[in-house]
């Protein structure tokens, strides 16, 4: 193939990619899928020509296996380019479905009894006056105030001030 150069002694291949056929995003996705088999270095001008330099993770790779990785890159380029085209074609349909689903859910929430109950609880919460933070703060100069649980209080005597 014209766009694949193999260098088996260096365990390297260079694949030339036309960015007008395969956009840079598609090249990224295709290389990502093959990262377990090889290292990828992308070079070149994304407007004119992208070069994918493939370095095999196994330095003793055979020429046929190196070519196979380069051809797999081509397969993945076609795969992700097709996916990108289909996604672009279906974008309007997906957006319409999402808008419809959101509109339906919002309309149901406005009239649901749970929504009315939630609003009532919020109004009641606004009516309740909370003390200022200063009133909630307890001075503890000796650092003995510690959170406790009822389980830890078993067997303890109440202070004299509290009995009565």
Short mmCIF file of C-alpha atoms in Angstrom, two decimals, residues 4 15 65-77:
data_model
loop_
_atom_site.label_atom_id
_atom_site.label_comp_id
_atom_site.label_asym_id
_atom_site.label_seq_id
_atom_site.Cartn_x
_atom_site.Cartn_y
_atom_site.Cartn_z
CA UNK A 4 2.02 2.40 4.71
CA UNK A 15 0.81 5.39 8.02
CA UNK A 65 2.51 -8.53 12.34
CA UNK A 66 3.62 -4.91 11.99
CA UNK A 67 1.73 -4.64 8.72
CA UNK A 68 -1.30 -6.21 10.40
CA UNK A 69 -1.34 -3.44 13.05
CA UNK A 70 -1.13 -0.79 10.30
CA UNK A 71 -4.02 -2.44 8.45
CA UNK A 72 -6.01 -2.65 11.68
CA UNK A 73 -5.50 1.09 12.01
CA UNK A 74 -7.11 1.47 8.59
CA UNK A 75 -10.04 -0.70 9.68
CA UNK A 76 -10.53 1.41 12.79
CA UNK A 77 -10.32 4.64 10.76
#
